[in-house]
Amino acid sequence: MGSRARVVFWSAAIVLLALLPPVVAALKEPFYLDLMRRVMIFAIAAISLNLILGYGGLVSFGHAAYLGIGGYAVGILAFYGVYSGWLQWPLAMGASALVALAIGAVSIRTSGIYFIMITLAFTQMLYFLGVSLEMFGGDDGMRIKTRSQFSGLVDLSDPVAFYYVVLVLMLASMYLVHRLVNSRFGMVLRAAKSNEARSRAIGFSPYLYRLAAFVIAGALCGLAGALLANHTAYITPDFMHWTRSGEIMFMVILGGIATGAGPLLGAAVLLVVESLLAGWTEHWQAILGPLLILSVIFFRRGLAGVLPGARDG
Amino acid sequence: MADALLQAYGLCKSFGALRASDSIDFELLEGETHAVIGPNGAGKTTFISLLSGDLRPDAGAIRFAGEDVTSLRSPARARTGFARSFQITSIYRDFTALDNVAFAVQAHAGHSFRFWRPAREESALRDPARRMLEEVGLGARADVPAAKLAHGEQRQLEVAMALATEPRLLLLDEPVAGMGSDESQRMVEFLTRLKGRQSIILVEHDMDAVFSLADRISVLVYGRIIATGTPQEIRANADVRRAYLGEDAE
């Protein structure tokens, strides 16, 4: 893929996303604005998972944990009357980073199926912790009455303003991961995925590098959780359910692991197809499942592998 | 007489009932090329892996440049100056040849907690890597993905990576294994040029290569070193002849 194809792809993607609000307003179809905002929020979660799964080879089956922590950070602060996004969002990211540090410190010592199971187990623990928090709605979760406030800078209760905030943060996340994976740090991460024995033989112990990536990915997904809580104006333990972890993982794989645009493409296709099918039949999952299996069989390198210019960030 | 760079005392390693290394004493002098030969299954790769830190000995000690390195694992040993090639080529197959070597240069350039600047644009990594590729004869193949290189080229690449870490000791596990005669001749010529400025421990089956490269040879049979000496001494040694005639027709 030449660099021209890449410039064309990214320019087209950014222009399309930036023009969506006026188009949707002209067509009087606000549903699509809502859908695309949801897509981009999940894209951020998938971008963060792609950093560790795609580039680092760490198949975390518990990434939804950080969606939940980010969401609960916003919800709990709002519950106590703290609405400032300047506090909520950094706290969402910081708490997610801390939990990722604890989970990563233990699980990165394992590999393969054990790593998958341990990350899953930790996230299930957090899920049941959420269920047990009666004060914050327990199983049912709780409504968030007021969206995060940014002292006059931007008003998230305006759906269009919120849309652009999400767009900017998603593009920034893509750029961040793009820089990370091409830096010296990123080379260590990718090399350890490619051939760990060789990395050790030339002097790298991958553990700390992987842990650092795991923490960065957790913080970024915590931001996605804070956005998701604002998007749904609701927070429930379902944010952390293992099927949610599976969805994020599927977005990464469907879009193309270790590609720049893959997480966005995967999130877009999965959520758009899901909403189309759900509008058509209540048995939409029975159709979505086989479609996903076929797409994995036919797009081995993911959707980004078949779109010129989409492979690199 | 040069000083000893590496000394091993009483190294033992068993896999179940199999004694792959049986109280091995070994010494490598600074700047020496020391070959380890022996019949198949004699424990040569086990010995290299004990030295590189990929395996831990059941007993014994290893001193390197005056320091006890027995308890160090392979990454830590690599940072003190060990570099190895594997019997089965171990490279980053999805990186280009240049990326492979540049990454080895990076390994030698301190910690890699540098998160922002693109590593592929750092001339401090790329320039030495290019020079190293030129030196092993892969200069024209720099931008080819390693997986697409010919077998012999991949072996050369692995040696280039080992050298790019500026090691004090190079451990080569059968560097000419599986090579055509032209390729293997080029590799031997290259290693000959390293002789004297690089300390090398070489495990090899190809006797022509061993006798033309080695300053000293140790013969390993059933996990024991039965003889150590110059190529002439080894050629004349009755035990060695018996071990080879009995076990292996090479």
PDB file of C-alpha atoms in Angstrom, chain A residues 28-284:
ATOM      1  CA  LYS A  28     -33.428  14.916  10.128  1.00  0.00           C
ATOM      2  CA  GLU A  29     -32.082  11.491  11.163  1.00  0.00           C
ATOM      3  CA  PRO A  30     -30.451  12.115  14.556  1.00  0.00           C
ATOM      4  CA  PHE A  31     -30.310   8.356  15.155  1.00  0.00           C
ATOM      5  CA  TYR A  32     -27.270   8.074  12.890  1.00  0.00           C
ATOM      6  CA  LEU A  33     -25.393  10.700  14.846  1.00  0.00           C
ATOM      7  CA  ASP A  34     -26.018   8.676  17.985  1.00  0.00           C
ATOM      8  CA  LEU A  35     -24.968   5.448  16.297  1.00  0.00           C
ATOM      9  CA  MET A  36     -21.751   6.892  14.911  1.00  0.00           C
ATOM     10  CA  ARG A  37     -20.833   8.412  18.255  1.00  0.00           C
ATOM     11  CA  ARG A  38     -21.275   4.987  19.818  1.00  0.00           C
ATOM     12  CA  VAL A  39     -19.135   3.475  17.043  1.00  0.00           C
ATOM     13  CA  MET A  40     -16.309   5.907  17.718  1.00  0.00           C
ATOM     14  CA  ILE A  41     -16.436   5.343  21.478  1.00  0.00           C
ATOM     15  CA  PHE A  42     -16.099   1.601  20.932  1.00  0.00           C
ATOM     16  CA  ALA A  43     -13.397   2.335  18.372  1.00  0.00           C
ATOM     17  CA  ILE A  44     -11.353   3.974  21.155  1.00  0.00           C
ATOM     18  CA  ALA A  45     -11.787   0.846  23.278  1.00  0.00           C
ATOM     19  CA  ALA A  46     -10.763  -1.298  20.306  1.00  0.00           C
ATOM     20  CA  ILE A  47      -7.786   0.980  19.522  1.00  0.00           C
ATOM     21  CA  SER A  48      -6.554   0.468  23.071  1.00  0.00           C
ATOM     22  CA  LEU A  49      -7.023  -3.302  22.883  1.00  0.00           C
ATOM     23  CA  ASN A  50      -5.273  -3.359  19.501  1.00  0.00           C
ATOM     24  CA  LEU A  51      -2.175  -1.872  21.157  1.00  0.00           C
ATOM     25  CA  ILE A  52      -1.742  -4.909  23.411  1.00  0.00           C
ATOM     26  CA  LEU A  53      -3.485  -7.597  21.358  1.00  0.00           C
ATOM     27  CA  GLY A  54      -2.503  -6.582  17.850  1.00  0.00           C
ATOM     28  CA  TYR A  55       0.989  -5.221  18.413  1.00  0.00           C
ATOM     29  CA  GLY A  56       1.859  -6.901  21.703  1.00  0.00           C
ATOM     30  CA  GLY A  57       0.296 -10.325  21.168  1.00  0.00           C
ATOM     31  CA  LEU A  58      -1.413 -10.111  24.573  1.00  0.00           C
ATOM     32  CA  VAL A  59      -4.847 -11.626  23.997  1.00  0.00           C
ATOM     33  CA  SER A  60      -6.704  -9.924  26.826  1.00  0.00           C
ATOM     34  CA  PHE A  61     -10.195 -11.310  27.241  1.00  0.00           C
ATOM     35  CA  GLY A  62     -11.039  -8.808  29.933  1.00  0.00           C
ATOM     36  CA  HIS A  63     -10.733  -5.454  28.285  1.00  0.00           C
ATOM     37  CA  ALA A  64     -14.301  -4.431  29.154  1.00  0.00           C
ATOM     38  CA  ALA A  65     -13.104  -4.059  32.762  1.00  0.00           C
ATOM     39  CA  TYR A  66     -11.758  -0.613  31.900  1.00  0.00           C
ATOM     40  CA  LEU A  67     -14.966   0.437  30.140  1.00  0.00           C
ATOM     41  CA  GLY A  68     -16.658  -0.330  33.442  1.00  0.00           C
ATOM     42  CA  ILE A  69     -14.104   1.408  35.643  1.00  0.00           C
ATOM     43  CA  GLY A  70     -14.160   4.493  33.422  1.00  0.00           C
ATOM     44  CA  GLY A  71     -17.944   4.470  33.419  1.00  0.00           C
ATOM     45  CA  TYR A  72     -18.282   3.954  37.164  1.00  0.00           C
ATOM     46  CA  ALA A  73     -15.742   6.715  37.826  1.00  0.00           C
ATOM     47  CA  VAL A  74     -18.027   9.150  36.014  1.00  0.00           C
ATOM     48  CA  GLY A  75     -21.196   7.676  37.530  1.00  0.00           C
ATOM     49  CA  ILE A  76     -19.985   7.590  41.123  1.00  0.00           C
ATOM     50  CA  LEU A  77     -18.595  11.118  41.030  1.00  0.00           C
ATOM     51  CA  ALA A  78     -21.870  12.335  39.511  1.00  0.00           C
ATOM     52  CA  PHE A  79     -23.749  10.451  42.248  1.00  0.00           C
ATOM     53  CA  TYR A  80     -21.881  12.545  44.814  1.00  0.00           C
ATOM     54  CA  GLY A  81     -22.571  15.717  42.868  1.00  0.00           C
ATOM     55  CA  VAL A  82     -19.184  16.097  41.212  1.00  0.00           C
ATOM     56  CA  TYR A  83     -19.933  16.827  37.548  1.00  0.00           C
ATOM     57  CA  SER A  84     -16.652  18.371  36.422  1.00  0.00           C
ATOM     58  CA  GLY A  85     -15.239  16.441  33.477  1.00  0.00           C
ATOM     59  CA  TRP A  86     -11.819  17.830  34.384  1.00  0.00           C
ATOM     60  CA  LEU A  87     -12.032  15.621  37.470  1.00  0.00           C
ATOM     61  CA  GLN A  88     -14.144  12.759  36.148  1.00  0.00           C
ATOM     62  CA  TRP A  89     -12.207  11.893  33.025  1.00  0.00           C
ATOM     63  CA  PRO A  90      -8.661  11.937  34.464  1.00  0.00           C
ATOM     64  CA  LEU A  91      -9.975   9.901  37.397  1.00  0.00           C
ATOM     65  CA  ALA A  92     -11.562   7.419  34.978  1.00  0.00           C
ATOM     66  CA  MET A  93      -8.227   7.020  33.200  1.00  0.00           C
ATOM     67  CA  GLY A  94      -6.138   6.977  36.368  1.00  0.00           C
ATOM     68  CA  ALA A  95      -8.296   4.359  38.095  1.00  0.00           C
ATOM     69  CA  SER A  96      -8.267   2.229  34.952  1.00  0.00           C
ATOM     70  CA  ALA A  97      -4.488   2.520  34.724  1.00  0.00           C
ATOM     71  CA  LEU A  98      -4.101   1.439  38.358  1.00  0.00           C
ATOM     72  CA  VAL A  99      -6.362  -1.577  37.950  1.00  0.00           C
ATOM     73  CA  ALA A 100      -4.571  -2.465  34.696  1.00  0.00           C
ATOM     74  CA  LEU A 101      -1.279  -2.267  36.578  1.00  0.00           C
ATOM     75  CA  ALA A 102      -2.526  -4.742  39.190  1.00  0.00           C
ATOM     76  CA  ILE A 103      -4.146  -7.118  36.699  1.00  0.00           C
ATOM     77  CA  GLY A 104      -1.239  -6.853  34.261  1.00  0.00           C
ATOM     78  CA  ALA A 105       1.429  -7.416  36.916  1.00  0.00           C
ATOM     79  CA  VAL A 106      -0.082 -10.824  37.637  1.00  0.00           C
ATOM     80  CA  SER A 107      -1.398 -11.919  34.259  1.00  0.00           C
ATOM     81  CA  ILE A 108       1.551 -10.915  32.036  1.00  0.00           C
ATOM     82  CA  ARG A 109       3.650 -13.496  33.879  1.00  0.00           C
ATOM     83  CA  THR A 110       1.524 -16.111  32.148  1.00  0.00           C
ATOM     84  CA  SER A 111       0.988 -16.629  28.456  1.00  0.00           C
ATOM     85  CA  GLY A 112      -1.303 -18.287  25.951  1.00  0.00           C
ATOM     86  CA  ILE A 113      -4.562 -19.727  27.242  1.00  0.00           C
ATOM     87  CA  TYR A 114      -3.633 -18.908  30.863  1.00  0.00           C
ATOM     88  CA  PHE A 115      -3.334 -15.235  30.036  1.00  0.00           C
ATOM     89  CA  ILE A 116      -6.738 -15.269  28.350  1.00  0.00           C
ATOM     90  CA  MET A 117      -8.334 -17.011  31.340  1.00  0.00           C
ATOM     91  CA  ILE A 118      -6.722 -14.819  33.996  1.00  0.00           C
ATOM     92  CA  THR A 119      -7.725 -11.572  32.308  1.00  0.00           C
ATOM     93  CA  LEU A 120     -11.244 -12.979  31.944  1.00  0.00           C
ATOM     94  CA  ALA A 121     -11.337 -13.997  35.612  1.00  0.00           C
ATOM     95  CA  PHE A 122     -10.240 -10.572  36.872  1.00  0.00           C
ATOM     96  CA  THR A 123     -12.887  -8.865  34.788  1.00  0.00           C
ATOM     97  CA  GLN A 124     -15.581 -11.223  36.064  1.00  0.00           C
ATOM     98  CA  MET A 125     -14.534 -10.300  39.596  1.00  0.00           C
ATOM     99  CA  LEU A 126     -15.021  -6.615  38.766  1.00  0.00           C
ATOM    100  CA  TYR A 127     -18.352  -7.402  37.122  1.00  0.00           C
ATOM    101  CA  PHE A 128     -19.628  -9.050  40.298  1.00  0.00           C
ATOM    102  CA  LEU A 129     -18.198  -6.218  42.357  1.00  0.00           C
ATOM    103  CA  GLY A 130     -20.375  -3.900  40.253  1.00  0.00           C
ATOM    104  CA  VAL A 131     -23.404  -6.147  40.819  1.00  0.00           C
ATOM    105  CA  SER A 132     -22.800  -6.037  44.576  1.00  0.00           C
ATOM    106  CA  LEU A 133     -22.657  -2.221  44.764  1.00  0.00           C
ATOM    107  CA  GLU A 134     -26.277  -1.739  45.935  1.00  0.00           C
ATOM    108  CA  MET A 135     -25.632   1.904  46.624  1.00  0.00           C
ATOM    109  CA  PHE A 136     -24.913   2.509  42.950  1.00  0.00           C
ATOM    110  CA  GLY A 137     -27.828   0.460  41.654  1.00  0.00           C
ATOM    111  CA  GLY A 138     -26.317  -3.012  41.925  1.00  0.00           C
ATOM    112  CA  ASP A 139     -27.490  -5.239  39.118  1.00  0.00           C
ATOM    113  CA  ASP A 140     -29.722  -2.557  37.602  1.00  0.00           C
ATOM    114  CA  GLY A 141     -27.071   0.124  37.490  1.00  0.00           C
ATOM    115  CA  MET A 142     -27.939   3.787  37.806  1.00  0.00           C
ATOM    116  CA  ARG A 143     -28.874   6.746  35.706  1.00  0.00           C
ATOM    117  CA  ILE A 144     -26.432   9.608  35.286  1.00  0.00           C
ATOM    118  CA  LYS A 145     -28.557  12.743  35.353  1.00  0.00           C
ATOM    119  CA  THR A 146     -25.910  15.236  34.345  1.00  0.00           C
ATOM    120  CA  ARG A 147     -23.249  14.749  31.704  1.00  0.00           C
ATOM    121  CA  SER A 148     -19.639  15.666  32.437  1.00  0.00           C
ATOM    122  CA  GLN A 149     -19.207  19.447  32.528  1.00  0.00           C
ATOM    123  CA  PHE A 150     -16.294  21.316  31.036  1.00  0.00           C
ATOM    124  CA  SER A 151     -16.811  24.787  32.534  1.00  0.00           C
ATOM    125  CA  GLY A 152     -18.152  26.531  29.424  1.00  0.00           C
ATOM    126  CA  LEU A 153     -15.549  25.091  27.064  1.00  0.00           C
ATOM    127  CA  VAL A 154     -17.880  22.552  25.534  1.00  0.00           C
ATOM    128  CA  ASP A 155     -21.412  21.436  26.380  1.00  0.00           C
ATOM    129  CA  LEU A 156     -21.808  17.664  26.089  1.00  0.00           C
ATOM    130  CA  SER A 157     -25.577  17.873  26.344  1.00  0.00           C
ATOM    131  CA  ASP A 158     -25.421  19.271  22.800  1.00  0.00           C
ATOM    132  CA  PRO A 159     -25.281  16.013  20.779  1.00  0.00           C
ATOM    133  CA  VAL A 160     -23.290  17.586  17.955  1.00  0.00           C
ATOM    134  CA  ALA A 161     -20.671  19.067  20.293  1.00  0.00           C
ATOM    135  CA  PHE A 162     -20.392  15.717  22.086  1.00  0.00           C
ATOM    136  CA  TYR A 163     -20.000  13.998  18.697  1.00  0.00           C
ATOM    137  CA  TYR A 164     -17.047  16.218  17.787  1.00  0.00           C
ATOM    138  CA  VAL A 165     -15.425  15.702  21.178  1.00  0.00           C
ATOM    139  CA  VAL A 166     -15.577  11.944  20.607  1.00  0.00           C
ATOM    140  CA  LEU A 167     -14.261  12.317  17.046  1.00  0.00           C
ATOM    141  CA  VAL A 168     -11.276  14.376  18.196  1.00  0.00           C
ATOM    142  CA  LEU A 169     -10.489  11.981  21.039  1.00  0.00           C
ATOM    143  CA  MET A 170     -10.721   8.983  18.733  1.00  0.00           C
ATOM    144  CA  LEU A 171      -8.358  10.540  16.191  1.00  0.00           C
ATOM    145  CA  ALA A 172      -5.996  11.503  19.004  1.00  0.00           C
ATOM    146  CA  SER A 173      -6.073   7.910  20.311  1.00  0.00           C
ATOM    147  CA  MET A 174      -5.248   6.575  16.859  1.00  0.00           C
ATOM    148  CA  TYR A 175      -2.360   8.989  16.535  1.00  0.00           C
ATOM    149  CA  LEU A 176      -1.095   8.145  20.033  1.00  0.00           C
ATOM    150  CA  VAL A 177      -1.070   4.398  19.321  1.00  0.00           C
ATOM    151  CA  HIS A 178       0.473   5.014  15.899  1.00  0.00           C
ATOM    152  CA  ARG A 179       3.351   6.905  17.507  1.00  0.00           C
ATOM    153  CA  LEU A 180       3.717   4.351  20.302  1.00  0.00           C
ATOM    154  CA  VAL A 181       3.946   1.285  18.090  1.00  0.00           C
ATOM    155  CA  ASN A 182       6.560   2.858  15.832  1.00  0.00           C
ATOM    156  CA  SER A 183       8.760   4.130  18.655  1.00  0.00           C
ATOM    157  CA  ARG A 184      11.577   2.151  20.264  1.00  0.00           C
ATOM    158  CA  PHE A 185       9.048   1.046  22.871  1.00  0.00           C
ATOM    159  CA  GLY A 186       6.718  -0.202  20.155  1.00  0.00           C
ATOM    160  CA  MET A 187       9.498  -2.104  18.430  1.00  0.00           C
ATOM    161  CA  VAL A 188      10.171  -4.010  21.670  1.00  0.00           C
ATOM    162  CA  LEU A 189       6.484  -4.830  21.943  1.00  0.00           C
ATOM    163  CA  ARG A 190       6.209  -6.047  18.351  1.00  0.00           C
ATOM    164  CA  ALA A 191       9.490  -7.930  18.451  1.00  0.00           C
ATOM    165  CA  ALA A 192       8.471  -9.818  21.600  1.00  0.00           C
ATOM    166  CA  LYS A 193       5.257 -10.845  19.857  1.00  0.00           C
ATOM    167  CA  SER A 194       7.144 -11.932  16.751  1.00  0.00           C
ATOM    168  CA  ASN A 195       9.913 -13.956  18.450  1.00  0.00           C
ATOM    169  CA  GLU A 196      10.302 -13.797  22.214  1.00  0.00           C
ATOM    170  CA  ALA A 197      13.320 -16.136  22.326  1.00  0.00           C
ATOM    171  CA  ARG A 198      15.213 -13.843  19.967  1.00  0.00           C
ATOM    172  CA  SER A 199      14.286 -10.784  22.008  1.00  0.00           C
ATOM    173  CA  ARG A 200      15.577 -12.392  25.180  1.00  0.00           C
ATOM    174  CA  ALA A 201      18.751 -13.481  23.430  1.00  0.00           C
ATOM    175  CA  ILE A 202      19.603  -9.918  22.439  1.00  0.00           C
ATOM    176  CA  GLY A 203      18.896  -8.578  25.906  1.00  0.00           C
ATOM    177  CA  PHE A 204      15.220  -7.653  26.274  1.00  0.00           C
ATOM    178  CA  SER A 205      13.033  -8.920  29.117  1.00  0.00           C
ATOM    179  CA  PRO A 206       9.634  -8.129  27.592  1.00  0.00           C
ATOM    180  CA  TYR A 207       7.753  -8.109  30.909  1.00  0.00           C
ATOM    181  CA  LEU A 208       8.035  -4.427  31.856  1.00  0.00           C
ATOM    182  CA  TYR A 209       7.431  -3.244  28.300  1.00  0.00           C
ATOM    183  CA  ARG A 210       4.316  -5.380  28.054  1.00  0.00           C
ATOM    184  CA  LEU A 211       3.134  -4.176  31.441  1.00  0.00           C
ATOM    185  CA  ALA A 212       3.604  -0.548  30.382  1.00  0.00           C
ATOM    186  CA  ALA A 213       1.581  -1.181  27.220  1.00  0.00           C
ATOM    187  CA  PHE A 214      -1.103  -2.938  29.275  1.00  0.00           C
ATOM    188  CA  VAL A 215      -1.400   0.080  31.573  1.00  0.00           C
ATOM    189  CA  ILE A 216      -1.551   2.562  28.678  1.00  0.00           C
ATOM    190  CA  ALA A 217      -4.236   0.447  27.006  1.00  0.00           C
ATOM    191  CA  GLY A 218      -6.186   0.303  30.267  1.00  0.00           C
ATOM    192  CA  ALA A 219      -6.086   4.081  30.702  1.00  0.00           C
ATOM    193  CA  LEU A 220      -7.208   4.671  27.116  1.00  0.00           C
ATOM    194  CA  CYS A 221     -10.077   2.211  27.488  1.00  0.00           C
ATOM    195  CA  GLY A 222     -10.983   3.963  30.748  1.00  0.00           C
ATOM    196  CA  LEU A 223     -11.466   7.135  28.702  1.00  0.00           C
ATOM    197  CA  ALA A 224     -13.753   5.184  26.363  1.00  0.00           C
ATOM    198  CA  GLY A 225     -15.689   4.063  29.462  1.00  0.00           C
ATOM    199  CA  ALA A 226     -16.108   7.670  30.626  1.00  0.00           C
ATOM    200  CA  LEU A 227     -17.385   8.600  27.152  1.00  0.00           C
ATOM    201  CA  LEU A 228     -19.728   5.604  27.056  1.00  0.00           C
ATOM    202  CA  ALA A 229     -21.239   6.534  30.429  1.00  0.00           C
ATOM    203  CA  ASN A 230     -21.922  10.029  29.073  1.00  0.00           C
ATOM    204  CA  HIS A 231     -23.264   8.595  25.834  1.00  0.00           C
ATOM    205  CA  THR A 232     -25.773   6.258  27.463  1.00  0.00           C
ATOM    206  CA  ALA A 233     -26.334   8.525  30.516  1.00  0.00           C
ATOM    207  CA  TYR A 234     -26.445   5.237  32.358  1.00  0.00           C
ATOM    208  CA  ILE A 235     -23.989   2.914  34.026  1.00  0.00           C
ATOM    209  CA  THR A 236     -24.490  -0.786  34.748  1.00  0.00           C
ATOM    210  CA  PRO A 237     -22.257  -3.771  35.512  1.00  0.00           C
ATOM    211  CA  ASP A 238     -23.035  -4.905  31.950  1.00  0.00           C
ATOM    212  CA  PHE A 239     -20.298  -2.483  30.825  1.00  0.00           C
ATOM    213  CA  MET A 240     -17.914  -5.116  32.210  1.00  0.00           C
ATOM    214  CA  HIS A 241     -19.710  -8.273  31.145  1.00  0.00           C
ATOM    215  CA  TRP A 242     -17.456 -10.806  29.439  1.00  0.00           C
ATOM    216  CA  THR A 243     -19.525 -10.649  26.249  1.00  0.00           C
ATOM    217  CA  ARG A 244     -18.535  -6.977  26.070  1.00  0.00           C
ATOM    218  CA  SER A 245     -14.857  -7.969  26.243  1.00  0.00           C
ATOM    219  CA  GLY A 246     -15.574 -10.417  23.435  1.00  0.00           C
ATOM    220  CA  GLU A 247     -17.224  -7.700  21.330  1.00  0.00           C
ATOM    221  CA  ILE A 248     -14.237  -5.384  21.646  1.00  0.00           C
ATOM    222  CA  MET A 249     -11.900  -8.239  20.778  1.00  0.00           C
ATOM    223  CA  PHE A 250     -14.046  -9.082  17.801  1.00  0.00           C
ATOM    224  CA  MET A 251     -13.913  -5.491  16.547  1.00  0.00           C
ATOM    225  CA  VAL A 252     -10.126  -5.654  16.599  1.00  0.00           C
ATOM    226  CA  ILE A 253      -9.975  -8.976  14.764  1.00  0.00           C
ATOM    227  CA  LEU A 254     -12.683  -8.112  12.234  1.00  0.00           C
ATOM    228  CA  GLY A 255     -11.071  -4.758  11.467  1.00  0.00           C
ATOM    229  CA  GLY A 256      -7.597  -6.243  11.173  1.00  0.00           C
ATOM    230  CA  ILE A 257      -5.195  -6.728  14.065  1.00  0.00           C
ATOM    231  CA  ALA A 258      -2.125  -4.498  14.209  1.00  0.00           C
ATOM    232  CA  THR A 259      -3.557  -2.048  11.656  1.00  0.00           C
ATOM    233  CA  GLY A 260      -4.189   1.664  12.112  1.00  0.00           C
ATOM    234  CA  ALA A 261      -7.764   1.792  10.843  1.00  0.00           C
ATOM    235  CA  GLY A 262      -8.792  -1.721  11.841  1.00  0.00           C
ATOM    236  CA  PRO A 263     -10.376  -0.891  15.223  1.00  0.00           C
ATOM    237  CA  LEU A 264     -12.583   1.844  13.705  1.00  0.00           C
ATOM    238  CA  LEU A 265     -13.604  -0.346  10.748  1.00  0.00           C
ATOM    239  CA  GLY A 266     -14.330  -3.278  13.042  1.00  0.00           C
ATOM    240  CA  ALA A 267     -16.370  -1.186  15.469  1.00  0.00           C
ATOM    241  CA  ALA A 268     -18.283   0.476  12.626  1.00  0.00           C
ATOM    242  CA  VAL A 269     -19.170  -2.728  10.806  1.00  0.00           C
ATOM    243  CA  LEU A 270     -20.077  -4.663  13.943  1.00  0.00           C
ATOM    244  CA  LEU A 271     -22.292  -1.961  15.480  1.00  0.00           C
ATOM    245  CA  VAL A 272     -23.900  -0.796  12.219  1.00  0.00           C
ATOM    246  CA  VAL A 273     -24.733  -4.327  11.079  1.00  0.00           C
ATOM    247  CA  GLU A 274     -25.984  -5.099  14.572  1.00  0.00           C
ATOM    248  CA  SER A 275     -28.326  -2.097  14.572  1.00  0.00           C
ATOM    249  CA  LEU A 276     -29.580  -2.815  11.028  1.00  0.00           C
ATOM    250  CA  LEU A 277     -30.338  -6.433  11.885  1.00  0.00           C
ATOM    251  CA  ALA A 278     -31.895  -5.517  15.226  1.00  0.00           C
ATOM    252  CA  GLY A 279     -34.283  -3.165  13.421  1.00  0.00           C
ATOM    253  CA  TRP A 280     -35.319  -5.997  11.141  1.00  0.00           C
ATOM    254  CA  THR A 281     -35.680  -9.017  13.426  1.00  0.00           C
ATOM    255  CA  GLU A 282     -35.337  -9.750  17.093  1.00  0.00           C
ATOM    256  CA  HIS A 283     -33.296 -12.856  16.239  1.00  0.00           C
ATOM    257  CA  TRP A 284     -30.541 -10.666  14.847  1.00  0.00           C
TER     258      TRP A 284
END
